[in-house]
């Protein structure tokens, strides 16, 4: 079983739709959680950190459920420019802040 | 401000040759990381440098891979006797004391 699992998609949604992605992680000692966005043939870029209380940044909302060991990302009012691969990232304990990546969920927003 | 830079952006080499990949982290960032992204695969941790501490090399796939960081800044990832399975995008990231990592554009390595 992979440490971080995501549905690879693709999720094809029309503009203006709301879409949600989930990500599960296996290490209950994981400390920090992020969503990164990766455009085709580009580097990953931080979309948002994920906090226990949940957090929102404009059209994006992230949630963390430690008991069930999953994080989620909700995108409201999807734009064409949201088309990308969304990477779930978890860090492990041990002082090294090693990123463990999911394989990513591909989103296509259609006109 | 300047982000993480990597060179070369693309590298094509023949099987058995050695290659060196370079990373310039964001100025002032104390931590530096190397990852590998193979076609259809997720990002895989390779090595981590933090200040003057011993690096965490736990992700290096074989002893053909090595990395160094000189003067707490620039890092070089060296792959000796390259194999076709080494073909991937090699990404470098850096961070301050906080956890958030910023990635460079990567080096696309193709081993023929």
Coordinates of C-alpha atoms in Angstrom, one line a residue:
Chain A
X1 CA 0.0 0.0 0.0
X2 CA 1.3 3.4 -0.9
X3 CA 1.9 5.9 1.9
X4 CA -0.2 8.6 0.1
X5 CA -3.0 7.6 -2.2
X6 CA -5.0 9.7 -4.6
X7 CA -7.5 9.0 -7.3
X8 CA -5.6 9.7 -10.5
X9 CA -8.7 10.9 -12.4
X10 CA -9.0 12.6 -14.8
X11 CA -11.9 14.6 -13.4
X12 CA -13.5 16.3 -16.3
X13 CA -15.8 19.1 -15.1
X14 CA -17.5 22.1 -16.8
X15 CA -16.6 25.6 -16.0
X16 CA -18.3 26.8 -12.9
X17 CA -18.7 23.4 -11.3
X18 CA -17.6 22.4 -7.8
X19 CA -15.1 19.5 -7.6
X20 CA -13.6 17.7 -4.7
X21 CA -10.5 15.5 -4.4
X22 CA -9.6 13.3 -1.5
X23 CA -6.3 11.9 -0.5
X24 CA -5.6 9.2 2.2
X25 CA -2.3 8.7 4.0
X26 CA -1.1 5.7 6.0
X27 CA 1.3 7.1 8.6
X28 CA -0.7 8.4 11.6
X29 CA 2.4 10.3 12.8
X30 CA 2.3 12.6 9.7
X31 CA 2.7 16.2 10.8
X32 CA 2.1 18.5 7.9
X33 CA -0.1 18.4 4.9
X34 CA -0.2 20.3 1.7
X35 CA -1.8 20.6 -1.7
X36 CA 0.5 21.4 -4.6
X37 CA -0.5 22.1 -8.1
X38 CA 1.5 20.9 -11.1
X39 CA 1.0 22.1 -14.6
X40 CA 2.1 19.9 -17.5
X41 CA 5.9 19.7 -17.7
X42 CA 6.3 22.3 -14.9
X43 CA 7.4 22.1 -11.3
X44 CA 5.0 21.7 -8.4
X45 CA 3.8 24.9 -6.9
X46 CA 2.2 25.3 -3.4
X47 CA -1.5 25.7 -3.6
X48 CA -2.2 25.7 0.1
X49 CA -1.2 24.2 3.4
X50 CA -3.9 22.1 5.2
X51 CA -4.7 22.8 8.8
X52 CA -6.6 20.7 11.3
X53 CA -9.3 23.3 11.6
X54 CA -9.7 23.5 7.8
X55 CA -8.8 26.5 5.8
X56 CA -10.0 28.4 2.8
X57 CA -8.2 30.5 0.2
X58 CA -10.7 32.1 -2.3
X59 CA -12.4 29.3 -4.2
X60 CA -10.2 26.6 -2.6
X61 CA -11.0 24.9 0.7
X62 CA -8.8 22.3 2.3
X63 CA -9.8 19.9 5.1
X64 CA -7.9 17.5 7.3
X65 CA -9.4 14.5 9.1
X66 CA -6.7 13.0 11.3
X67 CA -9.0 10.3 12.7
X68 CA -9.7 8.9 9.3
X69 CA -6.3 9.9 7.9
X70 CA -7.4 11.8 4.8
X71 CA -7.3 15.3 3.4
X72 CA -9.5 16.9 0.9
X73 CA -9.5 19.8 -1.5
X74 CA -12.7 21.5 -2.7
X75 CA -12.6 23.8 -5.7
X76 CA -15.7 26.0 -6.3
X77 CA -16.6 27.8 -9.4
X78 CA -14.0 26.0 -11.5
X79 CA -12.0 28.0 -14.1
X80 CA -10.3 26.8 -17.2
X81 CA -7.1 27.8 -15.6
X82 CA -7.6 25.4 -12.8
X83 CA -6.9 22.5 -15.2
X84 CA -3.8 20.8 -13.7
X85 CA -2.6 17.9 -11.6
X86 CA -3.2 18.3 -7.9
X87 CA -0.6 16.7 -5.7
X88 CA -1.4 15.7 -2.1
X89 CA 1.7 16.0 0.1
X90 CA 2.3 14.6 3.6
X91 CA 5.4 15.0 5.7
X92 CA 6.8 12.4 8.1
X93 CA 8.2 12.9 11.5
X94 CA 11.9 12.6 12.2
X95 CA 13.2 16.1 11.7
X96 CA 13.8 15.9 8.0
X97 CA 10.5 17.2 6.7
X98 CA 10.6 14.7 3.9
X99 CA 7.7 15.2 1.5
X100 CA 5.7 12.1 0.6
X101 CA 3.8 12.8 -2.6
X102 CA 0.6 11.2 -3.9
X103 CA 0.7 10.4 -7.6
X104 CA -1.7 13.3 -8.2
X105 CA -5.2 13.9 -9.4
X106 CA -5.7 15.3 -12.9
X107 CA -8.3 17.9 -13.3
X108 CA -9.7 19.1 -16.7
X109 CA -12.1 22.1 -16.7
X110 CA -14.1 22.2 -19.9
X111 CA -15.5 25.2 -21.6
Chain B
X1 CA 12.7 37.6 -6.3
X2 CA 14.7 34.8 -7.8
X3 CA 13.4 31.3 -7.2
X4 CA 15.2 27.9 -7.3
X5 CA 17.2 27.5 -10.5
X6 CA 18.4 24.3 -12.0
X7 CA 20.8 23.5 -14.9
X8 CA 20.8 22.1 -17.4
X9 CA 17.0 22.2 -18.2
X10 CA 17.5 19.1 -20.4
X11 CA 20.2 16.5 -20.6
X12 CA 20.5 13.7 -23.1
X13 CA 23.3 11.2 -22.4
X14 CA 24.3 7.7 -23.4
X15 CA 24.0 4.7 -21.1
X16 CA 27.1 4.3 -19.0
X17 CA 28.1 8.0 -18.9
X18 CA 28.2 10.2 -15.8
X19 CA 26.0 13.2 -15.4
X20 CA 26.0 16.2 -13.1
X21 CA 22.8 18.2 -12.3
X22 CA 23.0 21.6 -10.6
X23 CA 20.7 23.4 -8.2
X24 CA 20.8 26.9 -6.9
X25 CA 18.4 27.3 -4.0
X26 CA 16.6 30.5 -3.0
X27 CA 19.1 32.8 -1.3
X28 CA 19.0 32.3 2.5
X29 CA 17.2 29.0 2.4
X30 CA 18.9 26.5 4.7
X31 CA 17.3 23.3 3.5
X32 CA 17.7 21.8 0.1
X33 CA 16.1 18.7 -1.4
X34 CA 16.3 16.5 -4.5
X35 CA 13.4 14.6 -5.9
X36 CA 12.9 12.5 -9.0
X37 CA 9.7 12.3 -11.1
X38 CA 9.5 9.4 -13.5
X39 CA 7.0 9.2 -16.3
X40 CA 3.6 8.3 -14.8
X41 CA 5.1 8.1 -11.3
X42 CA 4.8 10.4 -8.4
X43 CA 7.7 12.5 -7.0
X44 CA 10.2 10.4 -5.1
X45 CA 12.4 11.8 -2.4
X46 CA 16.2 11.4 -3.0
X47 CA 18.2 13.4 -0.5
X48 CA 17.9 16.3 1.9
X49 CA 20.5 18.8 3.2
X50 CA 20.0 21.0 6.2
X51 CA 22.7 23.5 7.2
X52 CA 25.8 21.8 8.3
X53 CA 24.0 18.6 9.4
X54 CA 24.7 15.3 7.8
X55 CA 22.5 14.9 4.8
X56 CA 19.6 12.4 4.7
X57 CA 20.5 10.1 1.8
X58 CA 17.8 7.6 2.5
X59 CA 16.0 8.1 -0.8
X60 CA 19.0 7.6 -3.1
X61 CA 18.1 4.5 -5.2
X62 CA 21.7 3.1 -5.6
X63 CA 25.3 3.9 -4.9
X64 CA 25.6 5.4 -8.4
X65 CA 23.7 8.4 -7.1
X66 CA 25.5 11.0 -4.9
X67 CA 25.0 14.6 -4.1
X68 CA 26.9 17.4 -2.4
X69 CA 26.2 20.9 -1.2
X70 CA 29.0 23.3 -1.2
X71 CA 29.1 26.3 1.1
X72 CA 25.6 25.7 2.3
X73 CA 24.2 26.9 -1.1
X74 CA 24.6 25.3 -4.5
X75 CA 24.1 21.5 -4.8
X76 CA 25.2 19.0 -7.4
X77 CA 23.5 15.7 -8.0
X78 CA 25.8 13.2 -9.7
X79 CA 24.7 10.0 -11.4
X80 CA 27.5 7.6 -12.4
X81 CA 27.2 5.0 -15.1
X82 CA 23.7 6.1 -16.1
X83 CA 21.1 3.5 -16.9
X84 CA 17.9 3.9 -19.0
X85 CA 15.8 3.6 -15.8
X86 CA 17.5 6.8 -14.6
X87 CA 15.5 8.8 -17.2
X88 CA 13.3 11.2 -15.3
X89 CA 12.8 14.8 -14.3
X90 CA 15.1 15.7 -11.4
X91 CA 13.6 18.4 -9.2
X92 CA 15.4 20.4 -6.6
X93 CA 13.5 22.3 -3.8
X94 CA 14.6 24.6 -1.0
X95 CA 13.0 25.9 2.2
X96 CA 13.7 28.1 5.2
X97 CA 13.4 26.6 8.6
X98 CA 9.7 26.2 7.9
X99 CA 8.3 23.2 6.2
X100 CA 7.1 24.7 2.9
X101 CA 9.3 23.7 0.0
X102 CA 9.7 25.7 -3.2
X103 CA 10.6 23.8 -6.3
X104 CA 12.9 24.6 -9.2
X105 CA 11.9 23.9 -12.9
X106 CA 13.7 20.6 -13.0
X107 CA 16.3 18.9 -15.2
X108 CA 14.8 16.4 -17.7
X109 CA 17.3 13.6 -18.1
X110 CA 17.1 11.2 -21.0
X111 CA 19.4 8.2 -21.0
X112 CA 19.7 6.6 -24.5

